[in-house]
């Protein structure tokens, strides 16, 4: 989340209160409007507080029309009821809420089975607040394993982590916070993610691991995890260096097992030490839950695990935070129970069908060139065709926002800063009907965009608030 920089303007502002928001005698309690940047002196009626907050939130975008986010924006009412019933349960208090802890354990076992862990019943894993925390935990395990193997050289030797330049920003944070050098494989030409051979060439005796992304946020493509492992097998054969792989499956780890069953990317590859996913992305749960799993106990150093008393027994925990609600974990178990394999397959296939169908219709308009088609993650990226000079992707994003659609436009990282794209994320709840409405709105804008003398936005860095 962005860092809050405090009040940006001098003076004190106040909320405007409609007298009708008050009690039966609306003037009785409305003598003073509450301030916005300090605590009010007196309480106000709950209905009044609710309406004031609700009025301000009306100016937010419609989450269902936000095609920038991978995060789930719709769940069944029954799931919402379960979450409301569990939001006061603190996940860390496993002895107080043993059934919630049991549901978490079952979810880990289900994911371990889904990802072909050697022994799903004894798999090592935990829930987190999201993939960012899960990636931090996985990175910590990689670094600790490396430091144990190199105790005679560390801390004099500086550890490094190899990954594509397209990784999510949480990996940059990990390297910064835990003092690990980030070795980034750049994009080249029409390759928008990590190249296995280039990644292998960046590895040395100080490499704690290599990150493979199953579903790049830039374009929705899968990185070739099996080829990456094969390249690292060759490194080990040549040098003796045994370099583990972490798969960041924030999105793809909940898509590939259902739609791409023949794709080998998970614990079937012996070099894959750990995997993370976001339950709140294609795991189909509202924001606030992720998962991190290790192939076995050896992959997670014991000294990183804390022990808590659990019904008179021993409960291992591994987390960066402490208190958090059990609601999202319960919702994840509900969704696993509710859908099963066939249900997940149907939901993810519907999202992929929407993505590929919409990508084809946008390509048929003639003004755009597709980078991806939504046939891996239900996500596709596209840019303007070479002969389009009157507008660019930032103009398209701005104009679509006028109709309520949030479609991000952004520039790619080195070495493809010349490429700016639009990206559409198709999630459960973004139906074929909504996709058709978006395509119609885009088609309706084109005549006016074509009449422009040129792109209207000069400062591309300020053109959008969207960043990876």
Coordinates of C-alpha atoms in Angstrom, one line a residue:
X1 CA 0.0 0.0 0.0
X2 CA 1.2 3.6 -0.6
X3 CA 3.0 5.4 2.2
X4 CA 0.7 8.0 3.7
X5 CA 2.4 11.4 3.6
X6 CA 0.0 13.2 5.9
X7 CA -2.2 16.2 5.2
X8 CA -1.2 17.9 1.9
X9 CA -3.0 21.2 2.3
X10 CA -3.0 23.8 5.2
X11 CA -5.9 24.4 7.4
X12 CA -8.6 22.1 8.6
X13 CA -11.4 20.7 6.4
X14 CA -14.7 19.4 7.7
X15 CA -17.3 16.9 6.4
X16 CA -20.6 18.3 5.3
X17 CA -23.5 16.8 7.1
X18 CA -27.0 16.6 5.6
X19 CA -29.5 17.3 8.4
X20 CA -31.6 14.3 7.2
X21 CA -28.7 12.0 8.3
X22 CA -29.4 12.8 11.9
X23 CA -32.0 11.5 14.4
X24 CA -35.7 12.2 14.4
X25 CA -34.9 15.8 15.4
X26 CA -32.1 16.3 12.9
X27 CA -30.9 19.6 14.4
X28 CA -30.4 18.2 17.8
X29 CA -27.1 16.5 17.2
X30 CA -25.9 18.3 14.1
X31 CA -24.5 21.5 15.7
X32 CA -20.9 20.7 14.7
X33 CA -19.8 18.9 11.5
X34 CA -17.0 16.3 12.3
X35 CA -13.5 17.2 11.2
X36 CA -11.7 15.1 8.6
X37 CA -8.1 15.0 10.0
X38 CA -8.5 14.8 13.7
X39 CA -10.8 12.9 16.1
X40 CA -14.2 14.5 16.6
X41 CA -14.8 15.8 20.1
X42 CA -18.1 14.1 20.4
X43 CA -19.7 10.8 19.1
X44 CA -22.2 10.9 16.3
X45 CA -25.1 8.5 15.6
X46 CA -24.0 5.2 13.9
X47 CA -26.3 5.8 11.0
X48 CA -24.8 9.2 10.5
X49 CA -21.2 7.9 10.5
X50 CA -22.2 5.1 8.1
X51 CA -23.8 7.5 5.7
X52 CA -20.9 10.0 5.8
X53 CA -18.3 7.3 5.0
X54 CA -20.6 5.7 2.3
X55 CA -21.1 9.0 0.6
X56 CA -17.4 9.6 0.3
X57 CA -16.7 6.1 -1.0
X58 CA -19.2 6.7 -3.9
X59 CA -16.3 8.4 -5.7
X60 CA -14.2 5.2 -5.8
X61 CA -14.2 3.2 -9.0
X62 CA -16.5 0.2 -9.4
X63 CA -14.4 -2.8 -8.4
X64 CA -16.2 -5.1 -10.9
X65 CA -15.1 -2.8 -13.8
X66 CA -11.5 -2.6 -12.6
X67 CA -9.7 -4.6 -15.2
X68 CA -6.3 -3.6 -13.7
X69 CA -6.6 -5.7 -10.6
X70 CA -6.1 -9.5 -10.3
X71 CA -7.9 -9.4 -7.0
X72 CA -11.3 -11.1 -6.6
X73 CA -14.1 -8.6 -6.7
X74 CA -17.1 -11.0 -6.4
X75 CA -18.0 -13.9 -4.1
X76 CA -21.2 -15.7 -3.3
X77 CA -23.4 -14.2 -0.5
X78 CA -22.9 -17.4 1.5
X79 CA -19.1 -16.8 1.5
X80 CA -19.7 -13.2 2.6
X81 CA -21.8 -14.5 5.5
X82 CA -19.1 -16.9 6.6
X83 CA -16.5 -14.1 6.4
X84 CA -18.7 -11.8 8.5
X85 CA -19.0 -14.5 11.2
X86 CA -15.3 -15.1 11.3
X87 CA -13.9 -11.6 11.0
X88 CA -13.4 -11.3 14.8
X89 CA -11.4 -14.5 15.0
X90 CA -7.6 -13.9 15.3
X91 CA -5.7 -16.5 13.2
X92 CA -2.7 -16.4 15.5
X93 CA -4.9 -17.7 18.4
X94 CA -4.9 -21.3 17.2
X95 CA -5.6 -22.7 20.7
X96 CA -8.7 -20.4 20.9
X97 CA -9.9 -21.1 17.4
X98 CA -8.9 -24.7 16.7
X99 CA -11.4 -25.3 14.0
X100 CA -10.2 -22.3 12.0
X101 CA -6.7 -23.6 12.4
X102 CA -7.8 -27.0 11.2
X103 CA -9.4 -25.4 8.1
X104 CA -6.1 -23.7 7.4
X105 CA -4.3 -27.0 7.7
X106 CA -6.8 -28.6 5.3
X107 CA -6.3 -25.9 2.7
X108 CA -2.5 -26.4 2.8
X109 CA -3.0 -30.2 2.3
X110 CA -5.4 -29.5 -0.6
X111 CA -2.9 -27.2 -2.3
X112 CA 0.0 -29.6 -1.7
X113 CA -2.1 -32.3 -3.5
X114 CA -3.0 -29.9 -6.3
X115 CA 0.7 -29.0 -6.8
X116 CA 1.9 -32.6 -6.6
X117 CA 3.9 -32.4 -3.4
X118 CA 5.8 -35.6 -2.6
X119 CA 3.6 -36.2 0.5
X120 CA 0.6 -33.9 0.6
X121 CA -0.5 -35.1 4.1
X122 CA 2.8 -33.9 5.7
X123 CA 3.4 -30.9 3.4
X124 CA 4.8 -27.7 5.0
X125 CA 2.9 -24.6 4.3
X126 CA 1.0 -21.7 5.8
X127 CA -1.6 -19.0 5.0
X128 CA -0.5 -15.4 4.6
X129 CA -2.1 -12.0 4.0
X130 CA -1.3 -12.4 0.3
X131 CA 1.4 -13.3 -2.2
X132 CA 3.6 -10.5 -1.2
X133 CA 4.0 -11.9 2.4
X134 CA 4.3 -15.4 0.9
X135 CA 7.1 -14.4 -1.4
X136 CA 8.9 -12.7 1.6
X137 CA 8.7 -16.0 3.5
X138 CA 9.9 -18.1 0.6
X139 CA 12.8 -15.7 0.0
X140 CA 13.7 -15.8 3.7
X141 CA 13.8 -19.6 3.5
X142 CA 16.0 -19.5 0.4
X143 CA 18.4 -17.1 2.0
X144 CA 18.6 -19.0 5.3
X145 CA 19.3 -22.3 3.5
X146 CA 22.1 -20.5 1.5
X147 CA 23.6 -19.0 4.6
X148 CA 23.7 -22.4 6.4
X149 CA 25.5 -23.9 3.4
X150 CA 27.9 -21.0 3.2
X151 CA 28.5 -20.2 6.9
X152 CA 32.2 -20.0 6.3
X153 CA 31.7 -17.1 3.8
X154 CA 28.7 -15.3 5.0
X155 CA 28.3 -12.4 5.8
X156 CA 31.4 -11.4 3.9
X157 CA 29.8 -12.9 0.7
X158 CA 26.8 -11.0 -0.6
X159 CA 23.8 -13.3 -1.6
X160 CA 21.9 -12.7 -4.8
X161 CA 18.5 -13.8 -6.2
X162 CA 18.0 -14.3 -10.0
X163 CA 14.7 -13.4 -11.6
X164 CA 13.1 -11.7 -14.6
X165 CA 12.8 -7.9 -14.8
X166 CA 9.0 -8.6 -15.0
X167 CA 8.7 -9.8 -11.4
X168 CA 6.1 -8.2 -9.1
X169 CA 7.4 -5.4 -6.9
X170 CA 7.3 -7.6 -3.8
X171 CA 10.5 -9.3 -4.9
X172 CA 12.3 -5.9 -5.2
X173 CA 11.1 -5.3 -1.6
X174 CA 12.4 -8.6 -0.5
X175 CA 15.9 -7.9 -1.9
X176 CA 15.9 -4.5 -0.4
X177 CA 14.7 -5.5 3.1
X178 CA 16.8 -8.7 3.4
X179 CA 19.9 -7.3 1.8
X180 CA 20.0 -9.6 -1.2
X181 CA 21.3 -8.4 -4.6
X182 CA 18.6 -8.6 -7.3
X183 CA 20.0 -10.0 -10.6
X184 CA 17.4 -9.3 -13.3
X185 CA 17.1 -10.9 -16.7
X186 CA 16.0 -8.2 -19.1
X187 CA 13.3 -8.4 -21.7
X188 CA 14.5 -8.8 -25.2
X189 CA 12.5 -8.3 -28.4
X190 CA 9.1 -10.1 -28.2
X191 CA 10.2 -12.1 -25.1
X192 CA 8.6 -10.3 -22.2
X193 CA 9.6 -12.6 -19.3
X194 CA 12.6 -14.6 -18.0
X195 CA 14.8 -16.6 -20.4
X196 CA 16.0 -19.8 -18.7
X197 CA 19.5 -19.8 -20.2
X198 CA 20.1 -16.1 -19.5
X199 CA 18.9 -16.8 -15.9
X200 CA 21.3 -19.7 -15.5
X201 CA 24.2 -17.6 -16.7
X202 CA 23.6 -15.1 -13.9
X203 CA 23.9 -17.7 -11.2
X204 CA 27.0 -18.2 -9.1
X205 CA 28.0 -19.6 -5.7
X206 CA 26.2 -16.6 -4.0
X207 CA 22.8 -17.3 -5.7
X208 CA 20.2 -18.3 -3.1
X209 CA 17.7 -19.2 -5.8
X210 CA 15.9 -18.4 -9.0
X211 CA 12.3 -17.1 -9.2
X212 CA 10.0 -18.4 -12.0
X213 CA 6.7 -16.5 -12.5
X214 CA 3.7 -18.6 -13.4
X215 CA 1.7 -15.8 -14.9
X216 CA 3.5 -12.5 -15.5
X217 CA 1.6 -9.4 -14.4
X218 CA 2.9 -7.6 -17.5
X219 CA 1.2 -9.7 -20.1
X220 CA -0.3 -12.8 -18.5
X221 CA 2.3 -15.3 -19.9
X222 CA 3.7 -18.3 -18.1
X223 CA 7.4 -18.4 -17.6
X224 CA 9.0 -21.8 -18.7
X225 CA 9.6 -23.3 -15.3
X226 CA 10.6 -26.7 -16.5
X227 CA 13.1 -25.3 -19.0
X228 CA 14.5 -23.1 -16.1
X229 CA 15.0 -26.2 -13.9
X230 CA 16.7 -28.0 -16.8
X231 CA 19.1 -25.1 -17.3
X232 CA 19.9 -25.2 -13.6
X233 CA 20.4 -28.9 -13.7
X234 CA 23.1 -28.3 -16.4
X235 CA 24.6 -25.7 -14.1
X236 CA 24.8 -28.2 -11.3
X237 CA 26.3 -30.8 -13.6
X238 CA 28.9 -28.4 -14.7
X239 CA 29.8 -26.6 -11.5
X240 CA 28.3 -28.6 -8.6
X241 CA 26.0 -25.6 -7.6
X242 CA 22.6 -26.8 -6.5
X243 CA 20.4 -23.8 -7.0
X244 CA 16.7 -24.1 -5.9
X245 CA 13.7 -22.6 -7.8
X246 CA 10.8 -20.8 -6.2
X247 CA 7.6 -20.5 -8.3
X248 CA 5.7 -17.3 -7.8
X249 CA 2.3 -18.7 -8.8
X250 CA 0.4 -15.7 -7.5
X251 CA -2.2 -16.2 -10.3
X252 CA -1.1 -19.1 -12.4
X253 CA -0.9 -21.6 -9.6
X254 CA -4.7 -21.5 -9.3
X255 CA -5.2 -21.6 -13.1
X256 CA -2.7 -24.1 -14.6
X257 CA -3.7 -27.1 -12.4
X258 CA -7.2 -26.9 -13.8
X259 CA -6.7 -25.8 -17.4
X260 CA -3.1 -26.8 -18.2
X261 CA -2.8 -30.2 -16.5
X262 CA -0.1 -31.4 -18.8
X263 CA 2.1 -28.4 -18.0
X264 CA 4.9 -29.4 -15.6
X265 CA 5.8 -26.5 -13.4
X266 CA 5.2 -27.5 -9.8
X267 CA 6.7 -30.0 -7.2
X268 CA 6.9 -32.6 -9.9
X269 CA 10.2 -30.8 -10.7
X270 CA 12.6 -31.8 -8.0
X271 CA 14.4 -28.4 -8.2
X272 CA 11.2 -26.5 -7.2
X273 CA 11.6 -25.9 -3.5
X274 CA 8.6 -23.7 -2.8
X275 CA 5.5 -22.2 -4.4
X276 CA 3.2 -19.3 -3.5
X277 CA -0.2 -18.3 -4.7
X278 CA -2.8 -15.6 -3.9
X279 CA -6.0 -17.1 -2.6
X280 CA -7.5 -13.6 -3.3
X281 CA -6.7 -13.7 -7.0
X282 CA -7.7 -16.8 -9.0
X283 CA -8.2 -18.6 -5.7
X284 CA -11.5 -16.7 -5.8
X285 CA -11.5 -15.2 -2.3
X286 CA -11.9 -11.5 -1.4
X287 CA -8.6 -9.7 -0.6
X288 CA -6.5 -10.8 2.4
X289 CA -5.2 -14.3 1.9
X290 CA -2.2 -16.0 0.2
X291 CA -0.4 -19.3 0.6
X292 CA 3.2 -20.5 0.8
X293 CA 4.2 -24.1 0.5
X294 CA 7.5 -25.9 0.6
X295 CA 8.1 -29.3 -1.0
X296 CA 9.2 -30.9 2.4
X297 CA 10.4 -29.9 5.8
X298 CA 14.0 -29.8 4.6
X299 CA 13.1 -26.8 2.3
X300 CA 12.1 -24.7 5.2
X301 CA 14.8 -24.2 7.8
X302 CA 13.5 -25.1 11.3
X303 CA 15.0 -22.0 12.9
X304 CA 12.5 -19.8 11.0
X305 CA 9.5 -21.6 12.5
X306 CA 8.0 -20.5 15.7
X307 CA 6.1 -22.8 18.0
X308 CA 2.9 -21.9 19.8
X309 CA 0.8 -23.9 22.3
X310 CA -2.1 -25.5 20.5
X311 CA -4.6 -27.5 22.6
X312 CA -1.8 -28.5 24.9
X313 CA 0.3 -29.5 21.8
X314 CA 2.8 -27.9 19.5
X315 CA 1.7 -25.8 16.6
X316 CA 4.4 -24.5 14.2
X317 CA 3.8 -21.0 12.7
X318 CA 5.7 -19.0 10.0
X319 CA 4.6 -15.5 9.3
X320 CA 5.8 -11.9 9.1
X321 CA 2.7 -10.5 10.8
X322 CA 0.8 -11.5 14.0
X323 CA -2.8 -10.7 14.4
X324 CA -5.1 -11.1 11.3
X325 CA -8.7 -12.2 10.9
X326 CA -9.6 -15.8 10.1
X327 CA -12.3 -14.8 7.7
X328 CA -10.3 -15.1 4.5
X329 CA -8.9 -18.6 5.4
X330 CA -12.5 -19.8 6.1
X331 CA -13.6 -18.3 2.8
X332 CA -10.8 -20.1 1.0
X333 CA -11.9 -23.4 2.5
X334 CA -15.5 -22.7 1.7
X335 CA -14.5 -22.1 -2.0
X336 CA -12.4 -25.2 -2.2
X337 CA -15.3 -27.2 -0.7
X338 CA -17.9 -25.4 -2.8
X339 CA -16.3 -25.8 -6.2
X340 CA -14.0 -28.8 -6.1
X341 CA -11.7 -29.5 -9.1
X342 CA -14.5 -29.5 -11.7
X343 CA -16.0 -26.3 -10.4
X344 CA -12.6 -24.5 -10.4
X345 CA -12.0 -25.8 -13.9
X346 CA -15.3 -24.4 -15.1
X347 CA -14.8 -21.0 -13.5
X348 CA -11.2 -20.6 -14.8
X349 CA -12.2 -21.9 -18.3
X350 CA -15.0 -19.3 -18.4
X351 CA -12.5 -16.6 -17.5
X352 CA -10.1 -17.8 -20.2
X353 CA -12.9 -18.0 -22.8
X354 CA -13.8 -14.4 -22.0
X355 CA -10.2 -13.3 -22.3
X356 CA -9.4 -15.1 -25.6
X357 CA -12.8 -14.0 -27.1
X358 CA -12.3 -10.4 -26.2
X359 CA -8.7 -10.4 -27.4
X360 CA -9.9 -11.6 -30.8
X361 CA -12.5 -8.9 -31.1
X362 CA -10.1 -6.2 -30.2
X363 CA -7.6 -7.5 -32.7
X364 CA -10.3 -7.5 -35.3
X365 CA -10.8 -3.7 -34.8
X366 CA -7.6 -3.2 -36.8
X367 CA -6.1 -0.4 -34.5
X368 CA -4.4 -2.7 -32.1
X369 CA -1.6 -5.4 -32.0
X370 CA -1.9 -8.2 -29.4
X371 CA 1.1 -9.2 -27.3
X372 CA -0.8 -12.0 -25.6
X373 CA -4.2 -13.6 -26.2
X374 CA -5.3 -14.7 -22.8
X375 CA -4.7 -18.4 -23.5
X376 CA -2.4 -18.8 -20.4
X377 CA -3.6 -16.5 -17.6
X378 CA -7.0 -15.1 -18.5
X379 CA -5.1 -11.9 -19.1
X380 CA -4.0 -10.2 -22.4
X381 CA -2.0 -7.2 -23.3
X382 CA -2.2 -5.1 -26.5
X383 CA -0.7 -2.0 -28.0
X384 CA -1.6 0.3 -30.8
X385 CA -0.8 -0.9 -34.4
X386 CA 2.3 0.5 -36.0
X387 CA 0.3 2.8 -38.4
X388 CA -1.7 4.4 -35.5
X389 CA -0.2 7.8 -34.8
X390 CA -3.1 9.9 -33.8
X391 CA -3.4 8.4 -30.3
X392 CA -1.7 6.0 -28.0
X393 CA -2.6 3.5 -25.2
X394 CA -2.7 6.2 -22.6
X395 CA -5.4 8.1 -24.5
X396 CA -7.4 4.9 -24.8
X397 CA -7.1 4.2 -21.0
X398 CA -8.2 7.8 -20.2
X399 CA -11.2 7.7 -22.5
X400 CA -12.4 4.3 -21.3
X401 CA -12.3 5.6 -17.7
X402 CA -14.9 8.1 -18.7
X403 CA -17.3 5.2 -19.1
X404 CA -16.2 3.6 -15.8
X405 CA -13.7 1.1 -17.1
X406 CA -10.4 0.9 -15.4
X407 CA -8.0 -0.4 -18.0
X408 CA -4.3 0.2 -17.1
X409 CA -1.8 1.6 -19.6
X410 CA 1.9 1.4 -18.8
X411 CA 5.4 1.2 -20.2
X412 CA 7.4 -2.0 -20.1
X413 CA 10.8 -2.1 -18.2
X414 CA 14.3 -2.4 -19.6
X415 CA 15.1 -3.2 -22.4
X416 CA 11.6 -2.5 -23.8
X417 CA 10.8 1.0 -22.5
X418 CA 9.8 1.8 -26.0
X419 CA 6.7 -0.4 -25.6
X420 CA 3.5 0.9 -23.9
X421 CA 0.5 -1.4 -23.6
X422 CA -3.0 -1.8 -22.3
X423 CA -3.8 -4.9 -20.2
X424 CA -7.1 -6.6 -19.4
X425 CA -7.5 -9.0 -16.5
X426 CA -10.5 -11.3 -16.8
X427 CA -11.7 -12.6 -13.5
X428 CA -14.7 -14.5 -12.2
X429 CA -17.5 -11.9 -12.3
X430 CA -16.3 -10.2 -15.5
X431 CA -18.7 -11.9 -17.8
X432 CA -18.9 -12.3 -21.5
X433 CA -21.7 -9.7 -21.5
X434 CA -19.4 -7.2 -19.7
X435 CA -16.6 -7.9 -22.1
X436 CA -19.0 -7.2 -25.0
X437 CA -20.0 -3.9 -23.4
X438 CA -16.3 -2.9 -23.0
X439 CA -15.5 -3.8 -26.6
X440 CA -18.5 -1.8 -27.8
X441 CA -17.3 1.2 -25.7
X442 CA -13.8 0.9 -27.2
X443 CA -15.2 0.6 -30.7
X444 CA -17.3 3.7 -30.2
X445 CA -14.3 5.7 -29.0
X446 CA -12.1 4.9 -32.0
X447 CA -13.5 7.4 -34.6
X448 CA -12.9 10.3 -32.2
X449 CA -9.4 9.0 -31.3
X450 CA -8.5 8.7 -34.9
X451 CA -9.4 12.3 -35.5
X452 CA -6.8 13.5 -32.9
X453 CA -3.8 15.3 -34.3
X454 CA -1.6 13.1 -32.0
X455 CA -1.4 11.6 -28.6
X456 CA -2.6 14.1 -25.9
X457 CA -0.5 12.9 -23.0
X458 CA 3.2 13.9 -23.1
X459 CA 4.4 12.9 -19.7
X460 CA 3.9 9.1 -19.8
X461 CA 5.2 8.7 -16.2
X462 CA 2.3 10.8 -15.0
X463 CA -0.3 9.3 -17.5
X464 CA -1.5 6.7 -15.1
X465 CA -1.5 5.8 -11.4
X466 CA -0.9 2.2 -12.3
X467 CA 2.4 0.6 -11.5
X468 CA 3.6 -3.0 -11.2

